[in-house]
XYZ file of C-alpha atoms in Angstrom:
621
model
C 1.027 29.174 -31.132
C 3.987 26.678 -30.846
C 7.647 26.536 -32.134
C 8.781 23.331 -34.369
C 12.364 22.415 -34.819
C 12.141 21.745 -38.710
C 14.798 19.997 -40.837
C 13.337 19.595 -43.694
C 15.151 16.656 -46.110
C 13.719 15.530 -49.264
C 14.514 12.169 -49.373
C 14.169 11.305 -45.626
C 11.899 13.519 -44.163
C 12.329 13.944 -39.839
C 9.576 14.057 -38.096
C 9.320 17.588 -36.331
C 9.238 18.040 -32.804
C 7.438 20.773 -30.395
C 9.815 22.630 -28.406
C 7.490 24.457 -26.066
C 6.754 21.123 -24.404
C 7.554 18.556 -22.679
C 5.627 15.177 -21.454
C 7.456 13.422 -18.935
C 6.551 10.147 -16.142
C 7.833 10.276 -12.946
C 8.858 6.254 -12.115
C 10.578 4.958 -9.409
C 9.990 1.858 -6.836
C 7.523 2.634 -3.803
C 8.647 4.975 -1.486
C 11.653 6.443 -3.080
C 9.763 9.895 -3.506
C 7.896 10.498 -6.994
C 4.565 12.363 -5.303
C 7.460 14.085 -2.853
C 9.272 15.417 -5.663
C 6.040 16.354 -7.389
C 5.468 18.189 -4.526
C 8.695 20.018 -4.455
C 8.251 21.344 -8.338
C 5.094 22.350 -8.114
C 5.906 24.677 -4.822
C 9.291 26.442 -7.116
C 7.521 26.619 -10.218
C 5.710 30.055 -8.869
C 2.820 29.487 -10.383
C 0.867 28.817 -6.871
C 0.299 30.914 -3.807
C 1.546 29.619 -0.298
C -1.957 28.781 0.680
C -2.726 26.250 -2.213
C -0.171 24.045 -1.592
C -0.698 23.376 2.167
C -0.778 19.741 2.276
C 2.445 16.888 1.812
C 1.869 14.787 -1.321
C -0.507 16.785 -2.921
C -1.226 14.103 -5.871
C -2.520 11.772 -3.253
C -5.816 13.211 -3.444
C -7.605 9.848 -2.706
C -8.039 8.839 1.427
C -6.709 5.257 0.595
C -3.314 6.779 -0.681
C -3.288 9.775 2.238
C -3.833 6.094 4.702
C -1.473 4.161 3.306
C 1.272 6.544 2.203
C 1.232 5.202 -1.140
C 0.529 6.475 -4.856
C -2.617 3.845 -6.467
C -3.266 6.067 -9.602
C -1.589 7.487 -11.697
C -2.658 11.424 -12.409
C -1.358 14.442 -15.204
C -0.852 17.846 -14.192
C 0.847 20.404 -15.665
C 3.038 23.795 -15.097
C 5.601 26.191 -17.149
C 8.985 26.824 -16.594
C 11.265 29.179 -18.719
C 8.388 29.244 -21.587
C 8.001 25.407 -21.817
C 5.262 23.968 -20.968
C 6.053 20.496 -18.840
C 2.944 17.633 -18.662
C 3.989 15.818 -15.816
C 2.541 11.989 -14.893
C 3.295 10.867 -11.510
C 2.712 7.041 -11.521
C 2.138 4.150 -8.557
C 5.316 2.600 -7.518
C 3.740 -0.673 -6.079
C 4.232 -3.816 -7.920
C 0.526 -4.960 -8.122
C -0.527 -1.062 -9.395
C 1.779 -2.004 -12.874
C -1.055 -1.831 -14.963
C -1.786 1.785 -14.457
C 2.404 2.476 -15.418
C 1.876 0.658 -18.235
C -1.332 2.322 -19.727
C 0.538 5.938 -18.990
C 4.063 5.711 -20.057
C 2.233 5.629 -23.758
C 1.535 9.791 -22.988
C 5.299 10.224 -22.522
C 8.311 11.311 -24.248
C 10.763 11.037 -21.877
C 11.007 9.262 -18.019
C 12.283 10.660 -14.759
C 14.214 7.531 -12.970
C 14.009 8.461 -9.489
C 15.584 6.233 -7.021
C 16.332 6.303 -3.168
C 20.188 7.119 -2.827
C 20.643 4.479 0.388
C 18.178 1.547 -1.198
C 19.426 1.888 -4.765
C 17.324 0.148 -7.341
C 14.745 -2.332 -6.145
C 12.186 -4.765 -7.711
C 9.812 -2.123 -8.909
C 12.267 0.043 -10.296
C 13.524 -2.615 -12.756
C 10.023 -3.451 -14.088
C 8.981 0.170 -14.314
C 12.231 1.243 -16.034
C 12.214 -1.900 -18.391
C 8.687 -0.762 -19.365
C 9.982 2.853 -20.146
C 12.467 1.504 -22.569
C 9.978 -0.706 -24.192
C 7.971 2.310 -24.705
C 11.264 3.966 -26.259
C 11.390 6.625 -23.551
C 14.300 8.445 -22.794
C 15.536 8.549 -19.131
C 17.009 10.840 -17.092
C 18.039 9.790 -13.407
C 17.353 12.005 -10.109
C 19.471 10.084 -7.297
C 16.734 10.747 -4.038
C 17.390 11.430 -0.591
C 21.163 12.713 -0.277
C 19.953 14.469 3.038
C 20.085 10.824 4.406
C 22.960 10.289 6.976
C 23.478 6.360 5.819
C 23.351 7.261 2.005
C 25.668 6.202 -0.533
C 25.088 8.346 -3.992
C 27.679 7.569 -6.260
C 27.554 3.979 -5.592
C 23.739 3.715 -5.765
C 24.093 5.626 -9.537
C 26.543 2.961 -10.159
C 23.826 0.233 -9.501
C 21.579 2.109 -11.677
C 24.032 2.136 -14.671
C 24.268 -1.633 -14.019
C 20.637 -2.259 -14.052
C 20.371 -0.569 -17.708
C 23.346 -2.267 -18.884
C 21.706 -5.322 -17.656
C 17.894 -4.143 -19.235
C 20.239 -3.985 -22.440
C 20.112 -0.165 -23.221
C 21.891 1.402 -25.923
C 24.681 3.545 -25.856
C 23.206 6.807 -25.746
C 20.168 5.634 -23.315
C 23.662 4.864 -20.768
C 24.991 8.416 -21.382
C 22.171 9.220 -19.280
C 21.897 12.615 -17.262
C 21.478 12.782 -13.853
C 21.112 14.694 -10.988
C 21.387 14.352 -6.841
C 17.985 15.843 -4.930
C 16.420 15.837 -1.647
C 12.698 16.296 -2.451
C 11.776 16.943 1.205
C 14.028 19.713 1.368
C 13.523 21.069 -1.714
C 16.296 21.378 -3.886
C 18.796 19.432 -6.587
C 22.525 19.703 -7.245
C 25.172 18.807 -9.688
C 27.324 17.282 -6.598
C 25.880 15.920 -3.248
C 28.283 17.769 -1.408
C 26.780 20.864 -1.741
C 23.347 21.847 -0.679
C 21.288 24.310 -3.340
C 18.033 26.620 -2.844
C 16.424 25.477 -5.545
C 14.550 21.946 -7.217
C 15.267 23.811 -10.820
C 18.020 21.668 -11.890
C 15.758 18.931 -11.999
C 13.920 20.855 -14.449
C 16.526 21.963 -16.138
C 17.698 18.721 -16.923
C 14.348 17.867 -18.352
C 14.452 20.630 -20.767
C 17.787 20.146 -21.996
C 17.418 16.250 -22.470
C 13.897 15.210 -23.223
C 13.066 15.286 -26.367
C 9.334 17.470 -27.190
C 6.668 15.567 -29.213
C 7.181 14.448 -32.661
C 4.792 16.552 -34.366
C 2.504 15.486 -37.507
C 0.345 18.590 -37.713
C -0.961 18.296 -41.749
C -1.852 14.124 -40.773
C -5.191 13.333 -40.154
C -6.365 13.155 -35.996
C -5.108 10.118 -34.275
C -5.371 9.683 -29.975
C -5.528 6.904 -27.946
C -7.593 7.063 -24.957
C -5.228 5.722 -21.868
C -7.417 7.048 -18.810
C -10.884 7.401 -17.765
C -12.284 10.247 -15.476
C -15.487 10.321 -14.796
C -18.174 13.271 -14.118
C -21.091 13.197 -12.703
C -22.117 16.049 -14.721
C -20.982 15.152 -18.647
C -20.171 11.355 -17.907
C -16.932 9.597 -18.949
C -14.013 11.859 -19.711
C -11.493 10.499 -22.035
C -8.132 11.167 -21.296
C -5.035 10.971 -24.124
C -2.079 12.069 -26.031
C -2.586 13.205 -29.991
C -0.524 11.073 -31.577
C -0.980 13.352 -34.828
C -3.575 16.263 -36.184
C -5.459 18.430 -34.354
C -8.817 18.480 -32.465
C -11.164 21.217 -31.870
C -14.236 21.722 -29.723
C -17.077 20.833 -31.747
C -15.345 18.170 -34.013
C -16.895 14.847 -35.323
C -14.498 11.879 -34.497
C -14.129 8.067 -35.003
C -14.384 5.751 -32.011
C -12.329 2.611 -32.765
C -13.150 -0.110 -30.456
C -11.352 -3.173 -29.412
C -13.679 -5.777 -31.622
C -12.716 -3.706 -34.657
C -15.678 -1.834 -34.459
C -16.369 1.849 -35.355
C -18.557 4.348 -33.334
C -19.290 7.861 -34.042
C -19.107 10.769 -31.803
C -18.398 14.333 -31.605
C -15.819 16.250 -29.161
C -18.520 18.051 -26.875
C -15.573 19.878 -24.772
C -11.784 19.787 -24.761
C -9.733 20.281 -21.974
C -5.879 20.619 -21.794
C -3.904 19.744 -18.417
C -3.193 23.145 -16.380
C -1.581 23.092 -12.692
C -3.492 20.819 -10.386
C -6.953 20.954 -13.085
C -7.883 20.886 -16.223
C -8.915 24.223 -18.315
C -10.801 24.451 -21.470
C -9.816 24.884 -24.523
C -10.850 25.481 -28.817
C -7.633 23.624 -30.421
C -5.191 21.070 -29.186
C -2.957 19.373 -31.588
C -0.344 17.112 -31.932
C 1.698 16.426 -28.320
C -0.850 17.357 -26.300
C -2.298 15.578 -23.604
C -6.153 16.638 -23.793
C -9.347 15.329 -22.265
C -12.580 14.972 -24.311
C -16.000 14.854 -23.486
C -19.142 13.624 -25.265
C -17.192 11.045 -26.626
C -20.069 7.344 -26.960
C -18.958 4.874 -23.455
C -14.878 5.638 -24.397
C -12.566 2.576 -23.477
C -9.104 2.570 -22.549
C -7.179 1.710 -25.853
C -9.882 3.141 -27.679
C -8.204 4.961 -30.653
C -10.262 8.413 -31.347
C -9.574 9.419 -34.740
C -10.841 11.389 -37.638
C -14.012 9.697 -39.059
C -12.867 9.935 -42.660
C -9.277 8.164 -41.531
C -10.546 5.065 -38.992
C -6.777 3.768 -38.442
C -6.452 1.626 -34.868
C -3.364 2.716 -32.848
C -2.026 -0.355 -31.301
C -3.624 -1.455 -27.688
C -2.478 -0.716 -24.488
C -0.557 -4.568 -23.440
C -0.848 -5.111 -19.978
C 0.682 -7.902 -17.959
C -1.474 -11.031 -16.966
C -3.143 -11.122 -13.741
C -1.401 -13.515 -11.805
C -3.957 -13.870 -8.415
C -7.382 -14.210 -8.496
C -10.276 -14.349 -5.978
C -14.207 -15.661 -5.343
C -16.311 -12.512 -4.695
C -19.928 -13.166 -3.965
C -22.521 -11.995 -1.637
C -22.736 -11.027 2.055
C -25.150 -14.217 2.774
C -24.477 -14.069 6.694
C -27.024 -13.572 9.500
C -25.606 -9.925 9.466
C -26.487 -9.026 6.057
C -27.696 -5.705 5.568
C -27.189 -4.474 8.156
C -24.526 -1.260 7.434
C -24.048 -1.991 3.508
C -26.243 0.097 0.799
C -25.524 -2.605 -1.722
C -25.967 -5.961 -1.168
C -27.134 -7.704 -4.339
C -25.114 -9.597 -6.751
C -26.837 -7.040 -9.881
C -24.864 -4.534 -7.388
C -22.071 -6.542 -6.827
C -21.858 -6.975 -10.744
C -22.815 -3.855 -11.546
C -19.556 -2.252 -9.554
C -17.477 -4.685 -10.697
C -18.448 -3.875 -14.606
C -17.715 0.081 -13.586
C -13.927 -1.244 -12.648
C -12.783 -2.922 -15.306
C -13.684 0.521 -17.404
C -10.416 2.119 -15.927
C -8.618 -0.986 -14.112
C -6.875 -2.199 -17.084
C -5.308 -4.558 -15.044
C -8.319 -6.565 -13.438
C -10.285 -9.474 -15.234
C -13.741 -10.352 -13.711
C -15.822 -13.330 -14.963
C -18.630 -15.120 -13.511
C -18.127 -17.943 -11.593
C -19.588 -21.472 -11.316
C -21.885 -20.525 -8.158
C -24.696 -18.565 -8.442
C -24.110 -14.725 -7.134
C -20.244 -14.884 -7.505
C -17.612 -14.018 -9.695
C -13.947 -14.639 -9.891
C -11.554 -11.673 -9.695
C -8.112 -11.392 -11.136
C -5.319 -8.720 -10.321
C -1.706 -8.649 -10.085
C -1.398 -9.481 -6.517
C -3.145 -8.949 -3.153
C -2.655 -5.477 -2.496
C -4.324 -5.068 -6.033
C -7.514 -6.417 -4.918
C -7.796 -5.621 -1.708
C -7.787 -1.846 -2.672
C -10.735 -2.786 -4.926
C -12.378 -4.111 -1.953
C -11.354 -1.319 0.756
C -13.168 1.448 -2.442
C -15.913 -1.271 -2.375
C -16.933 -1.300 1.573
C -15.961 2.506 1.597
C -19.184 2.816 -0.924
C -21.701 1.044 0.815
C -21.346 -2.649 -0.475
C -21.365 -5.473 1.317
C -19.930 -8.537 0.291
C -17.503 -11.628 0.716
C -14.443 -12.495 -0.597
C -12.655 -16.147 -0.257
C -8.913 -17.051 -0.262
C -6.385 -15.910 -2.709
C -5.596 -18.151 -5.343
C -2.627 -17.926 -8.049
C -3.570 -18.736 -11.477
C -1.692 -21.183 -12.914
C -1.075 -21.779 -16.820
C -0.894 -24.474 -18.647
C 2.817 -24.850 -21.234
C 3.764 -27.730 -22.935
C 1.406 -30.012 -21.355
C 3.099 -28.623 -18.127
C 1.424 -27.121 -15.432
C 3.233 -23.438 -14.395
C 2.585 -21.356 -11.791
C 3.626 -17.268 -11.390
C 6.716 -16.334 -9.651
C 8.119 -13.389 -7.712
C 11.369 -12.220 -6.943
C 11.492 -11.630 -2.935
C 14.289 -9.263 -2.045
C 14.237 -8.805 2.056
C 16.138 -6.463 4.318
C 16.662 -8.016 7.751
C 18.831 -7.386 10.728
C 21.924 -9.851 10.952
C 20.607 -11.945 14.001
C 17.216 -12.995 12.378
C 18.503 -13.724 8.720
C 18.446 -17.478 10.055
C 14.854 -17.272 10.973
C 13.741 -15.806 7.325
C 15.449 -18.207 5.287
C 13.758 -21.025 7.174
C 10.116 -19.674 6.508
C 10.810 -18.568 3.302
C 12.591 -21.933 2.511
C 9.400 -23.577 3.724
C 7.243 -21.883 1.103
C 9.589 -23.257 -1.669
C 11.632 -20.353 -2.159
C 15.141 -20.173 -3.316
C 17.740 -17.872 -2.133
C 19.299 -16.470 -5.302
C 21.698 -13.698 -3.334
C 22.868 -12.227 -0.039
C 25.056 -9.606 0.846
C 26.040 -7.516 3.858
C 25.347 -3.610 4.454
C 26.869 -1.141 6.801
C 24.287 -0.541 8.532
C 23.920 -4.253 10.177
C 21.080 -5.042 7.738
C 21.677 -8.037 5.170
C 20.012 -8.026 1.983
C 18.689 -11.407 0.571
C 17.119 -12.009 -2.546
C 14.907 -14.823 -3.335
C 12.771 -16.869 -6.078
C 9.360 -17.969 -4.812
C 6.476 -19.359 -5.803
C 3.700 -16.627 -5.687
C 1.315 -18.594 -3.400
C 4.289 -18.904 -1.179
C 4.181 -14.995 -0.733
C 0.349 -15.303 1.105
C 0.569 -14.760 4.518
C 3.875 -14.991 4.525
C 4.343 -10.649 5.555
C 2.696 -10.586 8.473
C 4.955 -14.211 9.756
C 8.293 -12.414 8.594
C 7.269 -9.455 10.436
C 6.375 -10.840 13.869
C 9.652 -12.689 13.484
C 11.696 -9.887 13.126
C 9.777 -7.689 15.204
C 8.305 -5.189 12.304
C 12.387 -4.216 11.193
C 12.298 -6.548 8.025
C 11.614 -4.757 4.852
C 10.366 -6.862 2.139
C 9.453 -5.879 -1.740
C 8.366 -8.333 -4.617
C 7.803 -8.189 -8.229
C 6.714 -10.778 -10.751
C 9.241 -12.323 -12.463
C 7.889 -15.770 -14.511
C 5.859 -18.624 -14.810
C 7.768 -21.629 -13.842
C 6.715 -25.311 -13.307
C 4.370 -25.678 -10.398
C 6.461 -26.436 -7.200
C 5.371 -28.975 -4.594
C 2.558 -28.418 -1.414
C 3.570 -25.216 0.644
C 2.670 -25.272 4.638
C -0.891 -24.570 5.410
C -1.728 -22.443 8.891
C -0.743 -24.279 11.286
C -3.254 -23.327 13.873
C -6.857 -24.045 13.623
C -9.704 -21.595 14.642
C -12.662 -21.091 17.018
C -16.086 -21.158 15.635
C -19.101 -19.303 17.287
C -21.930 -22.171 17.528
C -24.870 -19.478 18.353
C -26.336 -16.175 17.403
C -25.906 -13.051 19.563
C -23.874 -10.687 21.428
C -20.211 -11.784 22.797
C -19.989 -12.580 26.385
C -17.466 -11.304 28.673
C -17.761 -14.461 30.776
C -17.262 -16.663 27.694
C -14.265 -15.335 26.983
C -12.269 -15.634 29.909
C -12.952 -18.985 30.111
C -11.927 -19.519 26.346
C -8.616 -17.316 26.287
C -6.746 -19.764 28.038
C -6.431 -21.943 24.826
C -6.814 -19.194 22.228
C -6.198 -15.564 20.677
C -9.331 -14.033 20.460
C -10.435 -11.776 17.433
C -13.471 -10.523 19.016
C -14.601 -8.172 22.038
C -16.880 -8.216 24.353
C -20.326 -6.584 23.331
C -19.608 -7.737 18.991
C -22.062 -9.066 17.181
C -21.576 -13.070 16.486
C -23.625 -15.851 14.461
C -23.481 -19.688 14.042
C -20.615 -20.386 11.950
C -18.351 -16.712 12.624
C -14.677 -17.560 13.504
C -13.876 -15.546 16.855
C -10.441 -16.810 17.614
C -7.324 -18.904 16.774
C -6.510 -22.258 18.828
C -3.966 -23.023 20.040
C -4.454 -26.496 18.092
C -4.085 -27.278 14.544
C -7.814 -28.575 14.522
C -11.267 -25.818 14.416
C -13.369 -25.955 17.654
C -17.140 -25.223 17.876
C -17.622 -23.033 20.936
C -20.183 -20.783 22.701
C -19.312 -16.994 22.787
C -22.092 -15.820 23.993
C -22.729 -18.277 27.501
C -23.404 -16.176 30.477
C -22.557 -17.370 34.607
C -25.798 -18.481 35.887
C -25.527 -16.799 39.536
C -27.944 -18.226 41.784
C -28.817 -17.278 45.635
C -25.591 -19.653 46.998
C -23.490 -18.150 44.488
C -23.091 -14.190 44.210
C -21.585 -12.270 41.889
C -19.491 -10.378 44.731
C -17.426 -13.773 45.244
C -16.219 -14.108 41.539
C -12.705 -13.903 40.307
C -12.289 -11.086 38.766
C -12.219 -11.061 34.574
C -9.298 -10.373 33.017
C -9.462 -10.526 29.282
C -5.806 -10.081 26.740
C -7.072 -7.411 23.805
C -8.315 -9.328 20.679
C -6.553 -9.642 17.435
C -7.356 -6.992 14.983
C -7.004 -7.447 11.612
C -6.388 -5.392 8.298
C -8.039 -6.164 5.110
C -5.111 -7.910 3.763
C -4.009 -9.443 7.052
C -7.667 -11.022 6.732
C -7.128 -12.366 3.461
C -4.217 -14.069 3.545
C -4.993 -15.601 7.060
C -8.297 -17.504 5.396
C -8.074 -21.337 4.385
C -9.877 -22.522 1.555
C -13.441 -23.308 3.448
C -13.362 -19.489 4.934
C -14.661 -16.264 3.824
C -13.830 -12.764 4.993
C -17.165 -11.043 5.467
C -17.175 -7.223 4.661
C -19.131 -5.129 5.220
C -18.828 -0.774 5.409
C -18.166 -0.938 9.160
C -16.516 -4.637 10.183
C -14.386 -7.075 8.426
C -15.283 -10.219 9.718
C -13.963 -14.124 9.079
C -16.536 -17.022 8.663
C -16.633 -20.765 7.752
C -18.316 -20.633 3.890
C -21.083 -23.309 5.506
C -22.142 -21.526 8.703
C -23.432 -24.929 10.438
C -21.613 -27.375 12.255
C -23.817 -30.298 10.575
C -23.170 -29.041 6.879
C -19.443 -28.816 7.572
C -19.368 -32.665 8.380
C -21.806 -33.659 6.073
C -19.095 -31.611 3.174
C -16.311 -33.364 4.747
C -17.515 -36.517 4.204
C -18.472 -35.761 0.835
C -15.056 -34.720 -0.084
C -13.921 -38.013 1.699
C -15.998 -40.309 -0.074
C-alpha cells in the first residue's frame, strides 16, 4: 500500500502525489562525484552488509567506465530511508554521453545538482541542469568536495545561483536547498566548517524538498519506455516510469510505436527497482519505475499503454549528432586474423543492435559498398562504440572524424563548442596560439589562486580534433580542458592540417630491428620490432610534411668480410603508442584506423603505392 496527499477541490481538481517515494537524477559535470556520492548513500542507508559493497564506484559496473574513471550509462537503483522509498538515477557527466541524460531525466521528479566546490559549474553542468528544468524538475544543490584544501564553497554556490539566474529559473526553482558534502568521506553538513558522521542530510534534503509522483491511479495505464536491458534469457527488458494507472503481471498492453503504429503484447513479468537489482513483483502503479518483459521488440519512446486507451506520450527529443564517421570493413592483409566478426551483415548487424538503446547515434549506409556512416555527439561518443565493438570480437575500420554541417538560409553552418581550459600562467600564451589557429575565439579569461588561469573559448567543432593531445604535450599533461556544444554557426574558414607527414610500410612481413635504426633518425616510430606490417600500413611520423614509402622489414646482409661481431650496436627510442581516440583524431582524410580485438593499427585507405598516385592524379585532373 501507499499514502496520497489528497486535496480534493471541485472545481480545480490537484493532481495527488505519492509520499512514500521519491524519483530523483543525480547530474553534475564529469568528475565532480555523482557515482562517488552514490556510493556513499548506498553504504549509510543500512540496507547492505560490509562485504557487498567492497568496490569504489559501484554503478560503474562496465570495464570501459572502471578504465576510464568515467560514468557512460546511465543506471536506476533503489533503497529506503525513514519509510520512503528513493529511485535513484545516476547519469554520465560527459558531454558526448547527453543523450542518455536526456532519455532519463523523463523518470524523475526532482534533480540532485552536484557540483565540485573548487571547479564550480562547468560546461556539462549547464547543459545537464538546463535539461532538468526543461523537464520541469526541481533541483536541489549538494556543493562536492569541501575536504579539498584549495576549495571555495560559498563562492562556488554563488556561481551556481548565477548559472540558474542565467538558465532563467523562476523564483522558487532559485530558493533552492542545498547542502555541503564530501562523498569520499562520507558525510554532508549544513556548514562546511564542521565535519558530520553521516551522508543523511543529503537525504534528508531530498525528502523534505522533492516533490513524490503525481499520482492518476483511476486513469487508464500510460508508460513510456526510456531504457533497454537486455536478457539473454527473456530478451529485451523495457525499462519506464507509469505516467498513470496501474500494471500487473499478466496484463494485455498497447505498444505505440514511433510511425504511429500499434502492437499488441502482454506484460510476461514485472519488476520494480530494489538496491543494486531488480525484484519481482504482481502490481506497480502510478510513480513507479518498473521493468517489463514479454513486451513485442520495445523501443525507446515507445509509449506502453492500455490496449483499450492507445494515447502516444510525447517522444524522447534528443540533440542532433554533430560528428559523424565512415565505418566499413577490416579489408587489410591482416583480416581475420583475431576478430570473430568480420563481415559487413556483422558489421550491420551490431550496428542495428545500437541504435536500439543509443538514442543518440544515427547509422545509415553509405555510398561504398560494406560501409556505413556513423553519427554521435562527439568523438568520445563513438569511440566507446568502437572500444565495445573490438572488445566483442569485430574487426573493422573506421576513417577520420567529420562534423556535419547544416544547411540555413542558403548558408552553410557548422556545430560549435564552447572550450573552457585550465592552464598554468606560463603556457596560457602557447594555448591561445593553437587554439587561435583552429579558428577559435577567446570569449573570457580570468585568474585563480592557485596559479591556474581559466580561459573560455568559441570554436569550431572540427577545430576540437586532435587538438587534446597538442594542448597537452604543450603544457606537459597540467591543462584541463572540457567542451560542450553550444550552436551551429556559419562555417569558418580552412583549419591547419597535421603538419607532419607519415611513413608507409612498402612490403608484407615482420618489422626489422635493423630497419628501424636506420629509419629513426628522421622519424617517430609507431611500431616495434617483431609487429606484423603490410604494403600500405603507416609505421611512423616524418619528420617532413610529405608521406614516405619505406621498407620495415630489410634485414643487414652479413657476408664472410663483414661479421656481425663488428656492428654498431642498435639502439632503438620506444615507439609511439596510441589510444583509440589518439588514433582517430591523428588520421587525414586518405587514412583508416584498422581495429581489430588485439591491435589498433593506422593505414593509407589504398594500400599500394601505384593506386595512391594513380588517385592523386585523378583528383588533380
Amino acid at each position: 500500500m501507499f499514502l496520497i496527499e489528497l486535496t480534493i477541490n471541485v472545481e480545480n481538481p490537484i493532481p495527488m502525489r505519492r509520499t512514500d517515494l521519491r524519483n530523483i537524477a543525480i547530474i553534475a559535470h564529469v568528475d565532480h562525484g555523482k557515482t562517488t556520492l552514490v556510493d556513499a548513500l548506498l553504504r549509510q542507508s543500512g540496507q547492505f552488509r560490509d562485504a557487498q559493497l567492497q568496490e569504489d564506484c559501484i554503478l560503474d559496473s562496465n570495464d570501459l567506465e572502471r578504465e576510464r574513471g568515467i560514468t557512460i550509462l546511465a543506471k536506476n537503483i533503489a533503497i529506503n530511508y525513514e519509510g520512503v522509498k528513493i529511485n535513484i538515477i545516476d547519469t554520465p557527466g560527459h558531454a558526448d554521453f547527453g543523450g542518455e541524460v536526456e532519455r532519463v531525466l523523463k523518470m524523475a521528479d526532482g534533480a540532485i545538482l552536484l557540483v565540485d566546490s573548487f571547479e564550480g559549474p562547468r560546461p556539462q553542468t549547464r547543459f545537464v541542469l538546463s535539461k532538468a528544468l526543461e523537464c520541469g524538475l526541481k533541483p536541489v544543490v549538494v556543493i562536492n568536495k569541501i575536504d579539498r584544501a584549495d576549495c571555495r564553497p560559498d563562492e562556488v554556490l554563488s556561481q551556481v545561483f548565477d548559472l540558474l539566474v542565467e538558465l532563467g529559473a523562476d523564483d522558487e526553482t532559485l530558493d533552492f536547498p542545498y547542502v555541503y558534502a564530501s562523498a569520499r568521506e562520507g558525510y554532508a553538513t549544513h556548514d562546511p566548517n564542521e565535519k558530520t558522521e553521516s551522508i543523511h542530510p543529503v537525504l534528508d534534503m531530498v525528502i523534505d524538498n522533492i516533490p513524490g509522483p503525481k499520482v492518476d491511479a483511476e486513469a487508464p495505464f500510460q508508460m513510456m519506455v526510456t531504457t533497454i536491458a537486455w536478457s539473454e534469457y527473456v530478451g529485451r527488458v523495457a525499462i519506464g516510469r507509469i505516467n498513470c494507472g496501474e500494471v500487473s503481471n499478466g496484463d494485455k498492453v498497447a505498444v505505440l510505436k514511433g510511425g504511429g503504429s500499434q502492437v499488441a503484447g502482454e506484460v510476461v513479468n514485472l519488476q520494480l527497482f530494489d538496491k543494486l537489482g531488480r525484484t519481482d513483483a504482481e502490481t506497480a502503479t502510478a510513480g513507479d519505475i518498473v521493468a517489463l518483459t514479454g513486451l513485442p521488440d520495445p523501443e525507446i519512446g515507445d509509449t506502453v499503454c492500455h490496449p483499450e486507451h492507445p494515447n502516444p506520450l510525447e517522444r524522447v527529443a534528443v540533440d542532433e549528432p554533430t560528428l559523424s564517421m565512415l565505418f566499413t570493413i577490416n579489408s587489410s592483409p591482416l583480416a581475420g586474423r583475431e576478430g570473430k566478426f568480420v563481415t559487413s551483415r556483422h558489421l550491420r548487424a551490431r550496428l542495428m543492435k545500437e541504435l536500439e538503446s543509443n538514442v543518440a547515434l544515427r547509422v545509415e549506409e553509405a555510398d561504398q559498398n560494406d560501409a556505413f556512416m556513423v553519427s554521435g555527439r562527439g568523438l568520445l561518443h563513438l569511440s566507446i562504440l568502437i572500444e565495445q565493438m573490438r572488445r566483442e570480437g569485430y574487426e573493422l575500420s573506421v576513417g577520420k572524424p567529420q562534423v556535419i554541417r547544416k544547411e540555413i538560409d542558403g548558408k552553410w553552418h557548422e556545430p560549435f563548442e564552447s572550450l573552457e581550459v585550465d592552464v598554468p600562467a606560463n603556457v596560457v600564451g602557447s594555448v591561445m596560439e593553437m587554439v587561435g589557429a583552429r579558428r577559435g575565439q577567446m570569449e573570457e579569461m580570468s585568474g585563480g589562486s592557485t596559479g591556474m588561469t581559466h580561459v573560455r573559448f568559441s570554436i569550431p567543432a572540427r577545430g576540437l580534433i586532435g587538438l587534446r593531445t597538442r594542448v597537452l604535450n604543450a603544457t606537459k599533461g597540467e591543462a584541463i580542458m572540457h567542451h560542450r556544444f553550444e550552436s551551429f554557426k556559419r562555417c569558418e574558414g580552412e583549419i591547419p592540417r597535421r603538419p607532419n607527414g607519415v611513413l608507409v610500410s612498402q612490403e608484407n612481413g615482420k618489422v626489422v630491428g635493423y630497419a628501424l635504426w636506420k629509419l629513426q633518425e628522421r622519424a617517430d616510430m609507431f611500431v616495434s620490432p617483431g609487429d606484423d606490417c603490410y604494403e600500405g600500413m603507416v609505421i611512423g611520423e616524418n619528420s617532413r610534411d610529405c608521406d614516405m614509402v619505406v621498407n620495415p622489414i630489410r634485414e643487414k646482409k652479413l657476408s664472410n668480410v663483414r661479421s656481425s661481431g663488428a656492428d654498431d650496436a642498435i639502439l632503438l627510442r620506444p615507439p609511439r603508442k596510441m589510444s583509440l581516440e589518439m588514433a582517430l583524431e591523428y588520421i587525414e582524410e586518405d587514412e583508416f584506423v584498422e581495429i581489430t580485438p588485439g591491435c589498433i593499427r593506422l593505414r593509407k585507405i589504398v594500400l599500394t603505392e601505384n593506386g595512391r598516385k594513380r588517385q592523386g592524379r585523378s583528383k588533380t585532373a
